[in-house]
PDB file of C-alpha atoms in Angstrom:
ATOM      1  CA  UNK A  15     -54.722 -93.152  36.438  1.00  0.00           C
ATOM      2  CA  UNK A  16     -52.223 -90.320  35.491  1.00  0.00           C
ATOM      3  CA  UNK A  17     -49.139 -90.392  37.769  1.00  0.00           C
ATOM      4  CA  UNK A  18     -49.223 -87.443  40.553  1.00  0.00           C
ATOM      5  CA  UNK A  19     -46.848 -84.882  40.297  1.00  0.00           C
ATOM      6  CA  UNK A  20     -44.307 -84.072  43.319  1.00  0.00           C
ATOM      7  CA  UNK A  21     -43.785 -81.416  45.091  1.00  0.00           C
ATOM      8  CA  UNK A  22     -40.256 -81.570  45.195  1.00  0.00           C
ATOM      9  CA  UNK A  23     -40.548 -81.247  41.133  1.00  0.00           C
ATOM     10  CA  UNK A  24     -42.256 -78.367  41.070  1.00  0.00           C
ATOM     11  CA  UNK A  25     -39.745 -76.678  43.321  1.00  0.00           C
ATOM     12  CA  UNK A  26     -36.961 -77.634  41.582  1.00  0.00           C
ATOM     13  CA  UNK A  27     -38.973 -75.906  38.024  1.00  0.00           C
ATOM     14  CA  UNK A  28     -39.501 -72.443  39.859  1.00  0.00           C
ATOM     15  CA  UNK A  29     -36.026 -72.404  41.138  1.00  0.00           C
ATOM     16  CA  UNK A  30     -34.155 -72.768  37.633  1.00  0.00           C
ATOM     17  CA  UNK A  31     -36.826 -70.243  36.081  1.00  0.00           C
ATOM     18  CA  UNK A  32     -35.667 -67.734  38.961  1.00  0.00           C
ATOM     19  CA  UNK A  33     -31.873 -68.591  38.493  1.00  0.00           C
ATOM     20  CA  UNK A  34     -32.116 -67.955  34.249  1.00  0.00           C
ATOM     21  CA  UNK A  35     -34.129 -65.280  35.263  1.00  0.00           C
ATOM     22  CA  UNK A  36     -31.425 -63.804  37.491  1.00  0.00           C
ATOM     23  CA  UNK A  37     -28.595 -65.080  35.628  1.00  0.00           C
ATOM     24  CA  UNK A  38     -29.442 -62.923  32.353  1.00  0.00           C
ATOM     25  CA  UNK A  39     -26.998 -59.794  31.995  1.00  0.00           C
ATOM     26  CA  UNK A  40     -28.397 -56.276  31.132  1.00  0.00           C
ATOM     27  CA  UNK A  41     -26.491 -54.434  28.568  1.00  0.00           C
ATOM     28  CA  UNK A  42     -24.205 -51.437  29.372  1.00  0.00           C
ATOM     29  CA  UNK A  43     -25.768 -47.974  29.193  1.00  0.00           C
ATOM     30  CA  UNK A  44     -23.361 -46.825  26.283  1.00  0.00           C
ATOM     31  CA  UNK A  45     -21.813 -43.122  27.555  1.00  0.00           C
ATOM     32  CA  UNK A  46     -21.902 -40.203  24.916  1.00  0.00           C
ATOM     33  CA  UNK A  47     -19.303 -39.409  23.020  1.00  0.00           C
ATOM     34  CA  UNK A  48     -17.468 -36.453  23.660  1.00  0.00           C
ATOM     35  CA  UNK A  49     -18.275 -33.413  21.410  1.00  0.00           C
ATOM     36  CA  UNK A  50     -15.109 -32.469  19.681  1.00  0.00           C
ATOM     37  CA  UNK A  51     -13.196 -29.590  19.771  1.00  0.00           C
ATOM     38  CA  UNK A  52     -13.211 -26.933  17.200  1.00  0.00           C
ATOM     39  CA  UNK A  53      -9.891 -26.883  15.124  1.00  0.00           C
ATOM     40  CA  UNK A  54      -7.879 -23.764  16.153  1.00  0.00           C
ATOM     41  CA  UNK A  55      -7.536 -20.607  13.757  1.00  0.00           C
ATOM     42  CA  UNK A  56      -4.354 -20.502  12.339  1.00  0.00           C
ATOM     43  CA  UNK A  57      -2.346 -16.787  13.448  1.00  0.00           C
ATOM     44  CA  UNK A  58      -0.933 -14.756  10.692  1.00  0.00           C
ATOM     45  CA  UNK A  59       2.540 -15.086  10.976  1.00  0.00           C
ATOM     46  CA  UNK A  60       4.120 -11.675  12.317  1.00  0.00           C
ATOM     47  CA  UNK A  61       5.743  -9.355  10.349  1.00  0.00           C
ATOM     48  CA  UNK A  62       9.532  -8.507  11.295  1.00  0.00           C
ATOM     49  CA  UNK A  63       9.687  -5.319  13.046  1.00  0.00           C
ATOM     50  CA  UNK A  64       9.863  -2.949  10.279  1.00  0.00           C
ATOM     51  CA  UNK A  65      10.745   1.312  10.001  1.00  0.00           C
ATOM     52  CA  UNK A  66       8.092   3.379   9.694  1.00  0.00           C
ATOM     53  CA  UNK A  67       9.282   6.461   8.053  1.00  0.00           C
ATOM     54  CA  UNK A  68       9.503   8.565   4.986  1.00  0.00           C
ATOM     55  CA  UNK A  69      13.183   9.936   4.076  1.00  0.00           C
ATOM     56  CA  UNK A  70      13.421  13.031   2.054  1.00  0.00           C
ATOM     57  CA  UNK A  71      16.612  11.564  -0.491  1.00  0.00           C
ATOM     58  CA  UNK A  72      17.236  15.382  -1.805  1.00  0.00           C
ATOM     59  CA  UNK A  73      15.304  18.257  -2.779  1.00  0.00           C
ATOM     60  CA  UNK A  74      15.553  21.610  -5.360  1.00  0.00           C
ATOM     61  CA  UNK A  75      13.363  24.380  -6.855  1.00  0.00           C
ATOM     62  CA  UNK A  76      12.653  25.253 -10.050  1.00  0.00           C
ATOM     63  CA  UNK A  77      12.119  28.577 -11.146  1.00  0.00           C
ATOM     64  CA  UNK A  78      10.760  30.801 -14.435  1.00  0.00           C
ATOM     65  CA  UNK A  79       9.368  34.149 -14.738  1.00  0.00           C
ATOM     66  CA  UNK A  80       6.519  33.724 -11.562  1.00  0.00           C
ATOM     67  CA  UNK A  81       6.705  30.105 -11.563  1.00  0.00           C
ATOM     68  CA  UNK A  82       8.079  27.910  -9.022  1.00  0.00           C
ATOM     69  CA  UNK A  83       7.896  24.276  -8.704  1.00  0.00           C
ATOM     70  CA  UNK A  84       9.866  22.684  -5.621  1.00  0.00           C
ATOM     71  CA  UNK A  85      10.524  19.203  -5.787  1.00  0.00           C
ATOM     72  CA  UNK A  86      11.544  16.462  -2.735  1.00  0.00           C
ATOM     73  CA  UNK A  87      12.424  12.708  -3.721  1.00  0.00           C
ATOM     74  CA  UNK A  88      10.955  10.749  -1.063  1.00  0.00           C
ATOM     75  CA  UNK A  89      11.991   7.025   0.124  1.00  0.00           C
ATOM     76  CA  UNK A  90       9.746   4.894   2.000  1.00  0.00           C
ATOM     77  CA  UNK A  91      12.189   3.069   4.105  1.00  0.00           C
ATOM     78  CA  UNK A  92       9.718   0.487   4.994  1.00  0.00           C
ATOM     79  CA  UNK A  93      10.039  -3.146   4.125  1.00  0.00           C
ATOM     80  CA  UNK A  94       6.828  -4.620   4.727  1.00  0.00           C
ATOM     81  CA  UNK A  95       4.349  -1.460   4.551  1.00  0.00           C
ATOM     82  CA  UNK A  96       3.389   0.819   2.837  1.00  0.00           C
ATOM     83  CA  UNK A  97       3.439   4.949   3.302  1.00  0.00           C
ATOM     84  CA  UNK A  98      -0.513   6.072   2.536  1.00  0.00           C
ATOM     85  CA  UNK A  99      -1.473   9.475   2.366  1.00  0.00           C
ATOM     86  CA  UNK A 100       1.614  10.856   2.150  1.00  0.00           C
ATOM     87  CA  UNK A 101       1.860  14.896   2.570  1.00  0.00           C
ATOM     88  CA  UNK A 102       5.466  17.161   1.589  1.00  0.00           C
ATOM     89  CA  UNK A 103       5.427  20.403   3.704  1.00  0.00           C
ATOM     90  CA  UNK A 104       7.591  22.972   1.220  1.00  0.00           C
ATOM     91  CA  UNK A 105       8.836  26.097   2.442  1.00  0.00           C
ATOM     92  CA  UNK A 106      11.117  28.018  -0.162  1.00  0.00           C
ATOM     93  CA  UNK A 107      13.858  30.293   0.626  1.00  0.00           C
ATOM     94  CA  UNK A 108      15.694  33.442  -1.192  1.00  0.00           C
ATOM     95  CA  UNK A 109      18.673  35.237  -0.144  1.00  0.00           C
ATOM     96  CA  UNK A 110      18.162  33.730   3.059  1.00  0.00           C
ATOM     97  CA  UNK A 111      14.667  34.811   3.955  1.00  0.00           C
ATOM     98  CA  UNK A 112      11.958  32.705   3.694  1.00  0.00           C
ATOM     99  CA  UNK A 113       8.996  32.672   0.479  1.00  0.00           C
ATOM    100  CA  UNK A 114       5.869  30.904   0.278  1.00  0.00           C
ATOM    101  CA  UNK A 115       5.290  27.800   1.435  1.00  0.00           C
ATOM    102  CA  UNK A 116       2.950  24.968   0.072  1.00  0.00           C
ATOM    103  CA  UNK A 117       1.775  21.525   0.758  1.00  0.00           C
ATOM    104  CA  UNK A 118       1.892  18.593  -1.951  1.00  0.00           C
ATOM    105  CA  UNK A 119      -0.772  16.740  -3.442  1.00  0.00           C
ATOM    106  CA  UNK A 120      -0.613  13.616  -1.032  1.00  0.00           C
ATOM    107  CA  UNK A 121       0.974  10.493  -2.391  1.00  0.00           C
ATOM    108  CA  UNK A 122       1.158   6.664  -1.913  1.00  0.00           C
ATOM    109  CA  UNK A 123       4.574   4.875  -1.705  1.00  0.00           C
ATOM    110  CA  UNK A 124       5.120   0.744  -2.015  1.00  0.00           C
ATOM    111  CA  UNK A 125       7.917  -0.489   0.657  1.00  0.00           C
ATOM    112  CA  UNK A 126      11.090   0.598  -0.209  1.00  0.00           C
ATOM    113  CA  UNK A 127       9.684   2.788  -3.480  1.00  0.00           C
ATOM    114  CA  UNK A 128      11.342   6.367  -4.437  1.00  0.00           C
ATOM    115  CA  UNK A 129       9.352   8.992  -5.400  1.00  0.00           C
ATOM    116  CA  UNK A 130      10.269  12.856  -6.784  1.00  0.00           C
ATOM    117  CA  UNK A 131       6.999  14.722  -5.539  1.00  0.00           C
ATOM    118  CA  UNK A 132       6.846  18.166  -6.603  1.00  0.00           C
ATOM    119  CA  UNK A 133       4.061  21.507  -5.936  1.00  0.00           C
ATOM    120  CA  UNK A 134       3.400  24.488  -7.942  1.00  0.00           C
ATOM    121  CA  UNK A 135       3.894  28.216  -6.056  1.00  0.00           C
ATOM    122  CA  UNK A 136       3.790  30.246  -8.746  1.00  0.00           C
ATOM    123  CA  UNK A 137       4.030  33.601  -7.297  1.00  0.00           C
ATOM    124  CA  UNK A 138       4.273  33.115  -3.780  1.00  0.00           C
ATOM    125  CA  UNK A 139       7.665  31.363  -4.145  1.00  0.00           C
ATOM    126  CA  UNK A 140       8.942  33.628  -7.247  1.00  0.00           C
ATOM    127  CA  UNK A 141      12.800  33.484  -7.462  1.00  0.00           C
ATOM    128  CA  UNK A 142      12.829  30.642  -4.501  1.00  0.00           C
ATOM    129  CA  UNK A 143      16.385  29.684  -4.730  1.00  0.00           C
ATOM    130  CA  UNK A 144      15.867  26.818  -1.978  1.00  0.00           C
ATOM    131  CA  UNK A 145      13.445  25.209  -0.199  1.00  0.00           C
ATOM    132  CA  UNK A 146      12.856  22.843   2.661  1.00  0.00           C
ATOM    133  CA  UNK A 147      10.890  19.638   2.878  1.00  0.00           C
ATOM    134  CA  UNK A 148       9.211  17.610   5.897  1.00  0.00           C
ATOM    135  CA  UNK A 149       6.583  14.763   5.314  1.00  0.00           C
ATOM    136  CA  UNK A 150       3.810  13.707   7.307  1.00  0.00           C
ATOM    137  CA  UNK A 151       2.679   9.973   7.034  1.00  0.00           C
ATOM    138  CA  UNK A 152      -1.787   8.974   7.059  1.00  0.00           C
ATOM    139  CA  UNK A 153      -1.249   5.602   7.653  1.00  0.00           C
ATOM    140  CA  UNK A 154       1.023   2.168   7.216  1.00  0.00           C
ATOM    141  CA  UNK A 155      -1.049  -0.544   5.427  1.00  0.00           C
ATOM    142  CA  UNK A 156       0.435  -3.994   4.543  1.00  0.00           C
ATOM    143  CA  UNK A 157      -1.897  -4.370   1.833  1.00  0.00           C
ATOM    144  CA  UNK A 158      -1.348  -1.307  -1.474  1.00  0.00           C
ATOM    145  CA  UNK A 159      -2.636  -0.967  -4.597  1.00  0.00           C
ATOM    146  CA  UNK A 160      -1.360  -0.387  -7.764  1.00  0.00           C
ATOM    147  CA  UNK A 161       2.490   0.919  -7.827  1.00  0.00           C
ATOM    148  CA  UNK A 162       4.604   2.825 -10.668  1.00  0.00           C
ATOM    149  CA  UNK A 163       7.802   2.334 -10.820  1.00  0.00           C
ATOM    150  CA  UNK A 164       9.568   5.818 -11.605  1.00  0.00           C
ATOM    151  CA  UNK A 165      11.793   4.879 -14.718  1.00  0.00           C
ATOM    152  CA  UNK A 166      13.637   7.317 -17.420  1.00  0.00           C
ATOM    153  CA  UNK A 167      11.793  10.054 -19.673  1.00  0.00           C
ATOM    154  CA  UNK A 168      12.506  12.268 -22.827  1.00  0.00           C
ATOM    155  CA  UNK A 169      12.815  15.907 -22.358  1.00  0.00           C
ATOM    156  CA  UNK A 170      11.559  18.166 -24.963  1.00  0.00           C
ATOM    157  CA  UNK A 171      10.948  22.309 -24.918  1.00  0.00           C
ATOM    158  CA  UNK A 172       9.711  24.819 -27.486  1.00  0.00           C
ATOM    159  CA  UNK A 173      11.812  27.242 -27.100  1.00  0.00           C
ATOM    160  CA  UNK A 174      14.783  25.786 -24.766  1.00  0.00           C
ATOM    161  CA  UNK A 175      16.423  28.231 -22.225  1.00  0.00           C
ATOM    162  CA  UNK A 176      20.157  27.527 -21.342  1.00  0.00           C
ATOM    163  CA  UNK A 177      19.119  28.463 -17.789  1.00  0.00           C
ATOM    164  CA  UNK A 178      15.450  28.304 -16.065  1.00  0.00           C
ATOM    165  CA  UNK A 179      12.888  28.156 -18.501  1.00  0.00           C
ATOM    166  CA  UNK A 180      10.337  25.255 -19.077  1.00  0.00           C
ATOM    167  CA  UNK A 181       9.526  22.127 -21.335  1.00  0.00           C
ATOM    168  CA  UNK A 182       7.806  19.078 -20.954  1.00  0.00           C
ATOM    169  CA  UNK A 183       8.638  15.514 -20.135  1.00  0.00           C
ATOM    170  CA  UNK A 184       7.125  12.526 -21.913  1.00  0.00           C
ATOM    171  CA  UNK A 185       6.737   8.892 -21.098  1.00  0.00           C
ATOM    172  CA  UNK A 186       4.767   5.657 -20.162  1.00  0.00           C
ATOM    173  CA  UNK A 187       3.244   5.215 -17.243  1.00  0.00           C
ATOM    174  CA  UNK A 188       2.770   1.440 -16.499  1.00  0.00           C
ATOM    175  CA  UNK A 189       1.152   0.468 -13.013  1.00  0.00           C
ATOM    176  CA  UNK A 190       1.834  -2.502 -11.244  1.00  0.00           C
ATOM    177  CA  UNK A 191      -1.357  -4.410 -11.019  1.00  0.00           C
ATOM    178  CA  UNK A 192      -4.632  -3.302 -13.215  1.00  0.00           C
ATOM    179  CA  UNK A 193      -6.040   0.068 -13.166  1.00  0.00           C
ATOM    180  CA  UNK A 194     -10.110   0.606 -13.805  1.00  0.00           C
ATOM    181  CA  UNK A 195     -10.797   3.043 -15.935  1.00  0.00           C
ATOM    182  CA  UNK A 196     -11.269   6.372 -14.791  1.00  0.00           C
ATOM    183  CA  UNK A 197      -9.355   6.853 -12.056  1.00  0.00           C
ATOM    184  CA  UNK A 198      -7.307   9.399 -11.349  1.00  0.00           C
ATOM    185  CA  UNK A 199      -3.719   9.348 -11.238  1.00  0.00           C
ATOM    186  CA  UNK A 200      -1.014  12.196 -11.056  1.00  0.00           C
ATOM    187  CA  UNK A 201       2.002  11.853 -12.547  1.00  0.00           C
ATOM    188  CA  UNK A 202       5.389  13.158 -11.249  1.00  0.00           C
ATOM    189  CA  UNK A 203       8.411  14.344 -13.105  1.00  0.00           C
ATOM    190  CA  UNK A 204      11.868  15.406 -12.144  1.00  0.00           C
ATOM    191  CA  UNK A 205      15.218  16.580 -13.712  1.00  0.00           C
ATOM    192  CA  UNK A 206      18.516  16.924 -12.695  1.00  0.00           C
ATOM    193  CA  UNK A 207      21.977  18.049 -13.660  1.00  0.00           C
ATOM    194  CA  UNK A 208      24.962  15.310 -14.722  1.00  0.00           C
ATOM    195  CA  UNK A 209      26.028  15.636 -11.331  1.00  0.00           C
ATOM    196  CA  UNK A 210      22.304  14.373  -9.703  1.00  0.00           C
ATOM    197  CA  UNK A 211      21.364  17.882  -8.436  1.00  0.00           C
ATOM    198  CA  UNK A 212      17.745  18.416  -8.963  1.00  0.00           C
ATOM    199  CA  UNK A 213      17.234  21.223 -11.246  1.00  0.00           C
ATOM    200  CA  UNK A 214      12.997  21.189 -11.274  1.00  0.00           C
ATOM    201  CA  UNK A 215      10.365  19.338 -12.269  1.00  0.00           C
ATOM    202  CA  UNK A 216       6.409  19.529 -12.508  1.00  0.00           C
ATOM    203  CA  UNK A 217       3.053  17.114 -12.200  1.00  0.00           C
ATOM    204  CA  UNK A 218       0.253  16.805 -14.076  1.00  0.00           C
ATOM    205  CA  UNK A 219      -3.216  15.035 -13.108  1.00  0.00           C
ATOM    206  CA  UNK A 220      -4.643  12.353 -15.487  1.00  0.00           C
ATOM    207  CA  UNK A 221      -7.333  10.099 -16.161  1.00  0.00           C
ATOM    208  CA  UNK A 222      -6.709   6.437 -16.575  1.00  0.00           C
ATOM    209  CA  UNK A 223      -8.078   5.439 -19.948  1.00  0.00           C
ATOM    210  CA  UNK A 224      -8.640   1.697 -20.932  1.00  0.00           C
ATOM    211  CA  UNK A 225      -5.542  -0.541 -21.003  1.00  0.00           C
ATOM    212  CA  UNK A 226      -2.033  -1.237 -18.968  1.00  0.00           C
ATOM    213  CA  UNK A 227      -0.476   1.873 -19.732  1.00  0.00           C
ATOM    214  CA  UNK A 228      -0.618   5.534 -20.436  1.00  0.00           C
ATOM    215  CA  UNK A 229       1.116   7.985 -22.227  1.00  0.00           C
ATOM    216  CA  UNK A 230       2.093  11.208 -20.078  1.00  0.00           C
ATOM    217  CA  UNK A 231       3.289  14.649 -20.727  1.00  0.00           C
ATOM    218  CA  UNK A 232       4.214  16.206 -17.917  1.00  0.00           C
ATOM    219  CA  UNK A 233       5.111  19.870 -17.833  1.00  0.00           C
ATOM    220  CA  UNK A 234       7.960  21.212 -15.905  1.00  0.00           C
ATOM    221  CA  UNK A 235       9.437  24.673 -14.805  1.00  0.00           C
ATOM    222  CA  UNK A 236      13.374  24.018 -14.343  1.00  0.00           C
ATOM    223  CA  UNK A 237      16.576  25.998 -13.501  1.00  0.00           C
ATOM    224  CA  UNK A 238      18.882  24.903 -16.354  1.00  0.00           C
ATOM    225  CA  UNK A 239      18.754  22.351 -19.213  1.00  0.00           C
ATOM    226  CA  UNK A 240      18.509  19.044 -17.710  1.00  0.00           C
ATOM    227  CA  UNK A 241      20.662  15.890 -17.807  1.00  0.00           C
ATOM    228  CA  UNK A 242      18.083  13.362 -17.412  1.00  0.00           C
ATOM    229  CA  UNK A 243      14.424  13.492 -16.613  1.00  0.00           C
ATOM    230  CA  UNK A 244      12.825  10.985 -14.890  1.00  0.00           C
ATOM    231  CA  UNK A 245       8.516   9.860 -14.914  1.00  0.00           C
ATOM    232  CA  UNK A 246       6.898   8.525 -11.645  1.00  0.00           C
ATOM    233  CA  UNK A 247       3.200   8.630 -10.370  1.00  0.00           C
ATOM    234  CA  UNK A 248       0.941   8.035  -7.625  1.00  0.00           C
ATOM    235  CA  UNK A 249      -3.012   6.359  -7.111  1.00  0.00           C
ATOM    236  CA  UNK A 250      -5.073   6.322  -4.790  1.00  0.00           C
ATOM    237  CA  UNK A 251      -5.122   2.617  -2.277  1.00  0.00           C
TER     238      UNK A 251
END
């Protein structure tokens, strides 16, 4: 005869299946991580205030027979730009009364670079015995292109005049960075006296043939035989 099962036993079974079943933890809902922030963009750093003009250093006229070729040395006075599209308003004078007057090719200048820009007004400035020079600037970029540094040339003429006549300057023309072939680039020369007075000079367009420099020959009209003769040149940023 099996032995009868008590009540009492069977309680005591359902109540430890309900306590385990109440005593069971539930796992933590896990919370979502918080999507990160995008790393900042670094600034460019400032550049210190800078000045924003184009000095005219010293100017002359040179003069033969109906030719007249004023010249103005610029100075771009900036430190951390450069002068783009740079334009040299010349009006000539005689006797007091004013000639012709002309605008230059324009021109770029590096920060801090010199440059003798000169313009041809044959006829319309004939026997200019001074002129006058005022610059208007396109633009200030921080990033240029190619530079030349203006450095020493030879002078040479065929015949040579004592006073104004005309001759040709000759000399490298090395750019700061690499030039493609093709492009233009006009070349600047200028001569003075022993004592620095501009006495003339001339320009002359060329295009740039394969390699890192070029050979120029620049003609010039000038006032008396030179000193010194210096070669510069522009290209386009």
């Amino acid at each position: 005869m099996p032995l009868s099962r008590s009540p009492r036993l069977w309680l005591a079974v359902v109540v430890m299946v309900l306590l385990s079943a109440c005593s069971g933890s539930t796992a933590p809902t896990p919370h979502p991580s918080p999507t990160p922030k995008p790393a900042p963009t670094a600034s460019p750093t400032p550049l210190p205030p800078d000045t924003m003009s184009v000095g005219v250093l010293g100017v002359g006229v040179g003069t033969f027979d109906l030719a007249a070729f004023p010249v103005a040395r610029l100075k771009n006075e900036a430190k951390y730009h450069g002068a783009s599209s740079v334009v040299v308003h010349f009006v000539t004078h005689r006797a007091g009364k004013t000639l012709g007057s002309l605008d230059s090719v324009a021109v770029n200048l590096a920060p801090g670079e010199t440059l003798a820009v000169s313009g041809d007004c044959t006829d319309a400035c004939n026997g200019a015995t001074g002129v006058d020079a005022t610059v208007t600037v396109g633009s200030w970029p921080t990033s240029i292109g190619p530079v030349f540094i203006t450095t020493s040339a030879a002078y040479a003429c065929q015949p040579c005049h004592a006073a104004h006549g005309y001759g040709n300057v000759r000399g490298k023309l090395t750019p700061s960075s690499a030039v493609s072939a093709g492009v233009a680039v006009v070349g600047f020369a200028v001569c003075e006296n022993s004592a620095g007075v501009i006495l003339g000079g001339g320009f002359e367009e060329f295009i740039w043939q394969v390699g890192s420099s070029l050979d120029a020959n620049v003609p010039v009209v000038l006032n008396a035989a030179p000193a010194s003769c210096a070669l510069g040149a522009s290209i386009g940023w």
